[in-house]
PDB file of C-alpha atoms in Angstrom:
ATOM      1  CA  MET A 210     -88.339  62.726  62.376  1.00  0.00           C
ATOM      2  CA  SER A 211     -85.728  61.772  59.672  1.00  0.00           C
ATOM      3  CA  MET A 212     -86.833  60.786  56.240  1.00  0.00           C
ATOM      4  CA  LEU A 213     -85.435  57.507  57.153  1.00  0.00           C
ATOM      5  CA  THR A 214     -88.246  56.627  59.740  1.00  0.00           C
ATOM      6  CA  PRO A 215     -90.663  54.438  58.294  1.00  0.00           C
ATOM      7  CA  PRO A 216     -94.246  56.272  58.935  1.00  0.00           C
ATOM      8  CA  GLY A 217     -95.774  55.265  62.317  1.00  0.00           C
ATOM      9  CA  MET A 218     -92.706  54.694  63.829  1.00  0.00           C
ATOM     10  CA  GLY A 219     -90.972  56.591  66.555  1.00  0.00           C
ATOM     11  CA  GLY A 220     -89.131  56.250  69.718  1.00  0.00           C
ATOM     12  CA  LYS A 221     -86.397  53.854  69.848  1.00  0.00           C
ATOM     13  CA  TYR A 222     -86.873  53.067  66.155  1.00  0.00           C
ATOM     14  CA  ARG A 223     -86.615  56.671  65.360  1.00  0.00           C
ATOM     15  CA  ILE A 224     -83.447  57.340  63.012  1.00  0.00           C
ATOM     16  CA  THR A 225     -82.012  60.685  63.761  1.00  0.00           C
ATOM     17  CA  GLY A 226     -79.355  62.496  61.914  1.00  0.00           C
ATOM     18  CA  ASP A 227     -78.217  63.116  58.192  1.00  0.00           C
ATOM     19  CA  ARG A 228     -75.807  60.151  57.599  1.00  0.00           C
ATOM     20  CA  TYR A 229     -76.165  56.618  56.677  1.00  0.00           C
ATOM     21  CA  PRO A 230     -74.794  53.824  58.660  1.00  0.00           C
ATOM     22  CA  ARG A 231     -72.030  52.173  56.833  1.00  0.00           C
ATOM     23  CA  MET A 232     -71.115  48.426  57.342  1.00  0.00           C
ATOM     24  CA  ARG A 233     -67.354  47.578  57.427  1.00  0.00           C
ATOM     25  CA  ARG A 234     -66.041  44.391  55.322  1.00  0.00           C
ATOM     26  CA  THR A 235     -64.960  41.597  57.385  1.00  0.00           C
ATOM     27  CA  GLY A 236     -61.727  39.648  56.594  1.00  0.00           C
ATOM     28  CA  GLY A 237     -60.006  42.492  54.494  1.00  0.00           C
ATOM     29  CA  ARG A 238     -56.749  42.399  56.046  1.00  0.00           C
ATOM     30  CA  ARG A 239     -56.558  38.469  55.615  1.00  0.00           C
ATOM     31  CA  ARG A 240     -57.129  38.924  52.002  1.00  0.00           C
ATOM     32  CA  ILE A 241     -54.243  41.544  51.719  1.00  0.00           C
ATOM     33  CA  VAL A 242     -51.988  39.447  53.428  1.00  0.00           C
ATOM     34  CA  LEU A 243     -52.778  36.317  51.068  1.00  0.00           C
ATOM     35  CA  ALA A 244     -52.551  38.751  48.104  1.00  0.00           C
ATOM     36  CA  ILE A 245     -49.020  39.649  49.542  1.00  0.00           C
ATOM     37  CA  ILE A 246     -47.649  36.366  50.101  1.00  0.00           C
ATOM     38  CA  ALA A 247     -49.027  35.293  46.446  1.00  0.00           C
ATOM     39  CA  SER A 248     -47.291  38.258  44.982  1.00  0.00           C
ATOM     40  CA  ALA A 249     -43.963  37.283  46.974  1.00  0.00           C
ATOM     41  CA  ALA A 250     -44.123  33.840  45.463  1.00  0.00           C
ATOM     42  CA  ALA A 251     -44.967  34.681  41.725  1.00  0.00           C
ATOM     43  CA  ILE A 252     -41.878  37.168  41.858  1.00  0.00           C
ATOM     44  CA  GLY A 253     -39.707  34.069  43.142  1.00  0.00           C
ATOM     45  CA  LEU A 254     -40.865  32.007  40.466  1.00  0.00           C
ATOM     46  CA  ILE A 255     -40.288  34.546  37.744  1.00  0.00           C
ATOM     47  CA  GLY A 256     -36.711  35.243  39.154  1.00  0.00           C
ATOM     48  CA  TRP A 257     -35.839  31.420  39.184  1.00  0.00           C
ATOM     49  CA  GLY A 258     -37.160  31.144  35.482  1.00  0.00           C
ATOM     50  CA  THR A 259     -35.322  34.044  34.596  1.00  0.00           C
ATOM     51  CA  LEU A 260     -32.037  32.860  36.055  1.00  0.00           C
ATOM     52  CA  GLU A 261     -32.652  29.434  34.414  1.00  0.00           C
ATOM     53  CA  LEU A 262     -33.020  31.000  31.116  1.00  0.00           C
ATOM     54  CA  ILE A 263     -29.751  32.956  31.331  1.00  0.00           C
ATOM     55  CA  HIS A 264     -27.926  29.938  32.399  1.00  0.00           C
ATOM     56  CA  VAL A 265     -29.087  27.803  29.530  1.00  0.00           C
ATOM     57  CA  PHE A 266     -28.549  30.555  26.738  1.00  0.00           C
ATOM     58  CA  SER A 267     -25.207  31.731  28.126  1.00  0.00           C
ATOM     59  CA  GLY A 268     -23.817  28.101  27.385  1.00  0.00           C
ATOM     60  CA  THR A 269     -22.157  27.526  30.746  1.00  0.00           C
ATOM     61  CA  ASP A 270     -22.601  23.628  30.752  1.00  0.00           C
ATOM     62  CA  LYS A 271     -21.574  23.389  27.406  1.00  0.00           C
ATOM     63  CA  ALA A 272     -18.500  25.660  27.727  1.00  0.00           C
ATOM     64  CA  SER A 273     -17.620  23.986  31.130  1.00  0.00           C
ATOM     65  CA  ALA A 274     -18.153  20.338  29.232  1.00  0.00           C
ATOM     66  CA  ALA A 275     -16.079  21.568  26.219  1.00  0.00           C
ATOM     67  CA  GLY A 276     -13.170  22.427  28.761  1.00  0.00           C
ATOM     68  CA  ARG A 277     -12.976  19.026  30.338  1.00  0.00           C
ATOM     69  CA  SER A 278     -13.287  17.368  26.799  1.00  0.00           C
ATOM     70  CA  ALA A 279     -10.462  19.559  25.771  1.00  0.00           C
ATOM     71  CA  ARG A 280      -8.345  18.760  28.892  1.00  0.00           C
ATOM     72  CA  HIS A 281      -9.032  14.937  28.487  1.00  0.00           C
ATOM     73  CA  CYS A 282      -8.009  14.898  24.616  1.00  0.00           C
ATOM     74  CA  ASP A 283      -5.007  16.859  25.334  1.00  0.00           C
ATOM     75  CA  ARG A 284      -4.050  14.128  27.782  1.00  0.00           C
ATOM     76  CA  GLY A 285      -4.777  11.524  25.182  1.00  0.00           C
ATOM     77  CA  GLY A 286      -4.969   9.066  28.052  1.00  0.00           C
ATOM     78  CA  PRO A 287      -2.311   8.158  30.372  1.00  0.00           C
ATOM     79  CA  GLY A 288       0.991   6.970  28.850  1.00  0.00           C
ATOM     80  CA  THR A 289      -0.565   6.647  25.171  1.00  0.00           C
ATOM     81  CA  GLY A 290       1.136   9.213  23.482  1.00  0.00           C
ATOM     82  CA  THR A 291      -1.559   9.326  20.496  1.00  0.00           C
ATOM     83  CA  LYS A 292      -2.604  12.350  18.709  1.00  0.00           C
ATOM     84  CA  SER A 293      -5.975  13.709  19.740  1.00  0.00           C
ATOM     85  CA  GLY A 294      -9.068  12.408  17.968  1.00  0.00           C
ATOM     86  CA  ALA A 295      -6.998   9.024  17.161  1.00  0.00           C
ATOM     87  CA  ARG A 296      -7.067   5.732  18.749  1.00  0.00           C
ATOM     88  CA  PRO A 297      -3.893   3.514  18.808  1.00  0.00           C
ATOM     89  CA  ALA A 298      -4.051   0.756  16.345  1.00  0.00           C
ATOM     90  CA  ALA A 299      -5.013  -2.707  17.765  1.00  0.00           C
ATOM     91  CA  GLU A 300      -2.038  -4.996  17.897  1.00  0.00           C
ATOM     92  CA  ALA A 301      -1.694  -6.362  14.396  1.00  0.00           C
ATOM     93  CA  LYS A 302      -2.148  -9.906  13.807  1.00  0.00           C
ATOM     94  CA  PRO A 303       1.218 -11.394  12.274  1.00  0.00           C
ATOM     95  CA  LEU A 304       0.632 -11.636   8.624  1.00  0.00           C
ATOM     96  CA  PRO A 305       2.372 -14.447   6.532  1.00  0.00           C
ATOM     97  CA  ARG A 306       4.893 -13.627   4.163  1.00  0.00           C
ATOM     98  CA  PRO A 307       4.609 -14.270   0.533  1.00  0.00           C
ATOM     99  CA  ALA A 308       6.769 -17.101   0.500  1.00  0.00           C
ATOM    100  CA  GLN A 309       4.715 -18.792   3.031  1.00  0.00           C
ATOM    101  CA  ILE A 310       1.684 -18.668   0.954  1.00  0.00           C
ATOM    102  CA  THR A 311       1.012 -21.464  -1.850  1.00  0.00           C
ATOM    103  CA  VAL A 312      -0.900 -20.003  -4.446  1.00  0.00           C
ATOM    104  CA  ASN A 313      -2.698 -22.187  -7.084  1.00  0.00           C
ATOM    105  CA  VAL A 314      -3.588 -20.171 -10.457  1.00  0.00           C
ATOM    106  CA  PHE A 315      -6.700 -21.116 -12.407  1.00  0.00           C
ATOM    107  CA  ASN A 316      -7.841 -19.321 -15.709  1.00  0.00           C
ATOM    108  CA  ALA A 317     -11.665 -18.919 -16.050  1.00  0.00           C
ATOM    109  CA  THR A 318     -11.360 -16.932 -18.984  1.00  0.00           C
ATOM    110  CA  PRO A 319     -11.101 -18.016 -22.681  1.00  0.00           C
ATOM    111  CA  ARG A 320      -7.888 -16.305 -23.312  1.00  0.00           C
ATOM    112  CA  GLY A 321      -5.121 -18.987 -23.210  1.00  0.00           C
ATOM    113  CA  GLY A 322      -2.013 -18.790 -21.342  1.00  0.00           C
ATOM    114  CA  LEU A 323      -3.078 -16.319 -18.693  1.00  0.00           C
ATOM    115  CA  ALA A 324      -2.746 -18.325 -15.667  1.00  0.00           C
ATOM    116  CA  LYS A 325       0.850 -19.702 -16.447  1.00  0.00           C
ATOM    117  CA  ASN A 326       1.955 -15.829 -17.041  1.00  0.00           C
ATOM    118  CA  THR A 327       0.338 -14.847 -13.630  1.00  0.00           C
ATOM    119  CA  ALA A 328       1.838 -17.637 -11.914  1.00  0.00           C
ATOM    120  CA  ASP A 329       5.193 -16.774 -13.132  1.00  0.00           C
ATOM    121  CA  GLU A 330       4.725 -13.081 -11.976  1.00  0.00           C
ATOM    122  CA  LEU A 331       3.528 -14.213  -8.534  1.00  0.00           C
ATOM    123  CA  LYS A 332       6.719 -16.254  -8.128  1.00  0.00           C
ATOM    124  CA  LYS A 333       8.966 -13.433  -9.072  1.00  0.00           C
ATOM    125  CA  ARG A 334       7.333 -11.460  -6.281  1.00  0.00           C
ATOM    126  CA  GLY A 335       8.127 -14.070  -3.613  1.00  0.00           C
ATOM    127  CA  PHE A 336       5.032 -16.193  -3.738  1.00  0.00           C
ATOM    128  CA  ALA A 337       4.999 -19.858  -3.712  1.00  0.00           C
ATOM    129  CA  ILE A 338       3.432 -21.570  -6.719  1.00  0.00           C
ATOM    130  CA  GLY A 339       1.183 -24.770  -6.722  1.00  0.00           C
ATOM    131  CA  LYS A 340      -1.135 -25.812  -9.300  1.00  0.00           C
ATOM    132  CA  VAL A 341      -1.642 -23.829 -12.584  1.00  0.00           C
ATOM    133  CA  GLY A 342      -4.157 -24.406 -15.345  1.00  0.00           C
ATOM    134  CA  ASN A 343      -7.705 -24.046 -16.334  1.00  0.00           C
ATOM    135  CA  ALA A 344     -10.375 -23.419 -13.667  1.00  0.00           C
ATOM    136  CA  THR A 345     -12.920 -26.050 -12.856  1.00  0.00           C
ATOM    137  CA  LYS A 346     -16.521 -26.074 -14.468  1.00  0.00           C
ATOM    138  CA  GLN A 347     -17.954 -24.742 -11.298  1.00  0.00           C
ATOM    139  CA  TYR A 348     -15.775 -21.317 -12.059  1.00  0.00           C
ATOM    140  CA  ASP A 349     -14.888 -21.764 -15.783  1.00  0.00           C
ATOM    141  CA  LYS A 350     -16.364 -18.529 -17.748  1.00  0.00           C
ATOM    142  CA  LYS A 351     -18.470 -17.472 -14.527  1.00  0.00           C
ATOM    143  CA  VAL A 352     -16.290 -15.259 -12.869  1.00  0.00           C
ATOM    144  CA  LYS A 353     -17.359 -11.736 -14.116  1.00  0.00           C
ATOM    145  CA  GLY A 354     -14.808  -9.753 -11.799  1.00  0.00           C
ATOM    146  CA  THR A 355     -11.168  -9.253 -12.068  1.00  0.00           C
ATOM    147  CA  GLY A 356     -10.754 -12.788 -10.042  1.00  0.00           C
ATOM    148  CA  ILE A 357     -11.642 -14.866  -6.976  1.00  0.00           C
ATOM    149  CA  LEU A 358      -9.095 -15.536  -4.000  1.00  0.00           C
ATOM    150  CA  LEU A 359     -10.480 -18.676  -2.279  1.00  0.00           C
ATOM    151  CA  GLY A 360      -9.229 -20.123   0.789  1.00  0.00           C
ATOM    152  CA  ALA A 361      -9.723 -21.839   4.106  1.00  0.00           C
ATOM    153  CA  LYS A 362     -11.436 -19.731   6.810  1.00  0.00           C
ATOM    154  CA  THR A 363      -8.313 -19.419   8.705  1.00  0.00           C
ATOM    155  CA  ALA A 364      -6.964 -17.498   5.625  1.00  0.00           C
ATOM    156  CA  ALA A 365      -9.855 -14.826   5.519  1.00  0.00           C
ATOM    157  CA  ASP A 366      -7.711 -12.394   7.963  1.00  0.00           C
ATOM    158  CA  SER A 367      -3.959 -13.983   6.827  1.00  0.00           C
ATOM    159  CA  ALA A 368      -2.989 -15.402   3.501  1.00  0.00           C
ATOM    160  CA  LEU A 369      -6.260 -13.802   1.396  1.00  0.00           C
ATOM    161  CA  PRO A 370      -5.292 -10.320   2.393  1.00  0.00           C
ATOM    162  CA  VAL A 371      -1.831 -10.745   1.591  1.00  0.00           C
ATOM    163  CA  LEU A 372      -2.428 -11.996  -1.985  1.00  0.00           C
ATOM    164  CA  GLY A 373      -5.040  -9.602  -2.334  1.00  0.00           C
ATOM    165  CA  THR A 374      -2.427  -6.708  -2.586  1.00  0.00           C
ATOM    166  CA  GLN A 375      -1.252  -8.247  -5.835  1.00  0.00           C
ATOM    167  CA  LEU A 376      -4.923  -8.027  -7.486  1.00  0.00           C
ATOM    168  CA  ALA A 377      -6.977  -5.090  -6.917  1.00  0.00           C
ATOM    169  CA  GLY A 378     -10.793  -5.824  -6.749  1.00  0.00           C
ATOM    170  CA  ALA A 379     -10.577  -9.396  -6.474  1.00  0.00           C
ATOM    171  CA  GLU A 380     -13.360 -11.100  -4.522  1.00  0.00           C
ATOM    172  CA  HIS A 381     -12.398 -12.870  -1.183  1.00  0.00           C
ATOM    173  CA  ARG A 382     -14.203 -16.151  -0.377  1.00  0.00           C
ATOM    174  CA  THR A 383     -13.509 -19.125   1.793  1.00  0.00           C
ATOM    175  CA  ASP A 384     -14.382 -23.022   1.931  1.00  0.00           C
ATOM    176  CA  GLY A 385     -14.184 -25.854   3.654  1.00  0.00           C
ATOM    177  CA  ARG A 386     -10.608 -26.735   2.885  1.00  0.00           C
ATOM    178  CA  THR A 387      -8.434 -27.532   5.501  1.00  0.00           C
ATOM    179  CA  GLY A 388      -5.225 -27.108   3.973  1.00  0.00           C
ATOM    180  CA  GLY A 389      -3.065 -23.855   3.687  1.00  0.00           C
ATOM    181  CA  GLU A 390      -2.941 -23.462  -0.123  1.00  0.00           C
ATOM    182  CA  VAL A 391      -4.947 -20.429  -1.355  1.00  0.00           C
ATOM    183  CA  ASP A 392      -6.576 -20.281  -5.081  1.00  0.00           C
ATOM    184  CA  LEU A 393      -6.447 -17.431  -7.467  1.00  0.00           C
ATOM    185  CA  ILE A 394      -9.335 -17.677 -10.092  1.00  0.00           C
ATOM    186  CA  LEU A 395      -8.665 -15.003 -12.923  1.00  0.00           C
ATOM    187  CA  GLY A 396     -11.880 -13.598 -13.988  1.00  0.00           C
ATOM    188  CA  THR A 397     -13.306 -12.186 -17.393  1.00  0.00           C
ATOM    189  CA  ARG A 398     -12.019  -8.407 -16.271  1.00  0.00           C
ATOM    190  CA  PHE A 399      -8.569  -9.357 -15.490  1.00  0.00           C
ATOM    191  CA  LYS A 400      -5.745  -7.540 -17.374  1.00  0.00           C
ATOM    192  CA  ASP A 401      -2.772  -7.950 -14.990  1.00  0.00           C
ATOM    193  CA  LEU A 402      -1.691  -8.087 -11.484  1.00  0.00           C
ATOM    194  CA  ALA A 403      -1.155  -4.953  -9.563  1.00  0.00           C
ATOM    195  CA  LYS A 404       1.927  -2.829 -10.530  1.00  0.00           C
ATOM    196  CA  LYS A 405       4.650  -4.240  -7.852  1.00  0.00           C
ATOM    197  CA  GLU A 406       5.293  -0.806  -6.433  1.00  0.00           C
ATOM    198  CA  ASP A 407       1.652  -0.220  -5.687  1.00  0.00           C
ATOM    199  CA  ALA A 408       1.467  -3.973  -4.482  1.00  0.00           C
ATOM    200  CA  ASP A 409       4.493  -3.452  -2.185  1.00  0.00           C
ATOM    201  CA  LYS A 410       2.840  -0.404  -0.659  1.00  0.00           C
ATOM    202  CA  ALA A 411      -0.429  -1.999  -0.071  1.00  0.00           C
ATOM    203  CA  LEU A 412       1.698  -4.904   1.670  1.00  0.00           C
ATOM    204  CA  ALA A 413       3.282  -2.394   4.003  1.00  0.00           C
ATOM    205  CA  ALA A 414       0.192  -0.750   4.772  1.00  0.00           C
ATOM    206  CA  LEU A 415      -1.510  -4.162   5.660  1.00  0.00           C
ATOM    207  CA  ALA A 416       1.251  -5.123   7.963  1.00  0.00           C
ATOM    208  CA  LYS A 417       1.080  -1.542   9.855  1.00  0.00           C
ATOM    209  CA  PRO A 418      -2.183  -0.239   9.868  1.00  0.00           C
ATOM    210  CA  GLU A 419      -2.875   3.249  10.807  1.00  0.00           C
ATOM    211  CA  PRO A 420      -4.365   4.274  14.209  1.00  0.00           C
ATOM    212  CA  THR A 421      -8.409   4.418  13.701  1.00  0.00           C
ATOM    213  CA  SER A 422     -10.288   7.401  14.271  1.00  0.00           C
ATOM    214  CA  THR A 423     -12.688   7.991  17.242  1.00  0.00           C
ATOM    215  CA  PRO A 424     -15.881   5.749  16.652  1.00  0.00           C
ATOM    216  CA  SER A 425     -19.179   7.222  16.385  1.00  0.00           C
ATOM    217  CA  GLY A 426     -21.088   7.716  19.459  1.00  0.00           C
ATOM    218  CA  GLU A 427     -17.957   8.413  21.386  1.00  0.00           C
ATOM    219  CA  GLU A 428     -16.182  11.775  22.806  1.00  0.00           C
ATOM    220  CA  ASN A 429     -14.754  13.257  19.712  1.00  0.00           C
ATOM    221  CA  CYS A 430     -11.490  15.422  20.217  1.00  0.00           C
TER     222      CYS A 430
END
């Protein structure tokens, strides 16, 4: 009788031999197959992620975009003939000539004769002269800067800029007048008109503006 046979039991219940019965696990092959599939999927994800990282850090997209940008900038647009990084200047609005602008010169300072001397100089530079005298109470001794250029709203981008080339730092204002005359009101900081050479250069630059640079937010070349 084997030591594994309980006391009092024999016959068909008798266990013989010196080996223990072993039980095999069920489903082992299925687990192995699933593990292989999971491993393959993990390896695939790792490989895809590695390729993406290489693609990002190698700067492939940036280099390609830079190449396209360079080709676009070299062309400068069809038929433009402009330099890279600059836009052609908008068609300038025709500006009036000094002879077409009538200027009223008013003195808002305590210094006598200032309006007349300034009007005489403007006349030499080609401007038409209207009224000359002291400023009205509204402006008398109240203009702290070099002066005020005052005209109709339509003069804001025509007569006032042209007259402004003759007096640096003057303030530009508009009012409800309908006539074409403009006022030059001399302030307490006024010393003299701009030098004629400088005024002529400013007037030439005003008539022929330089091409503007590329605005912020657009592609820079």
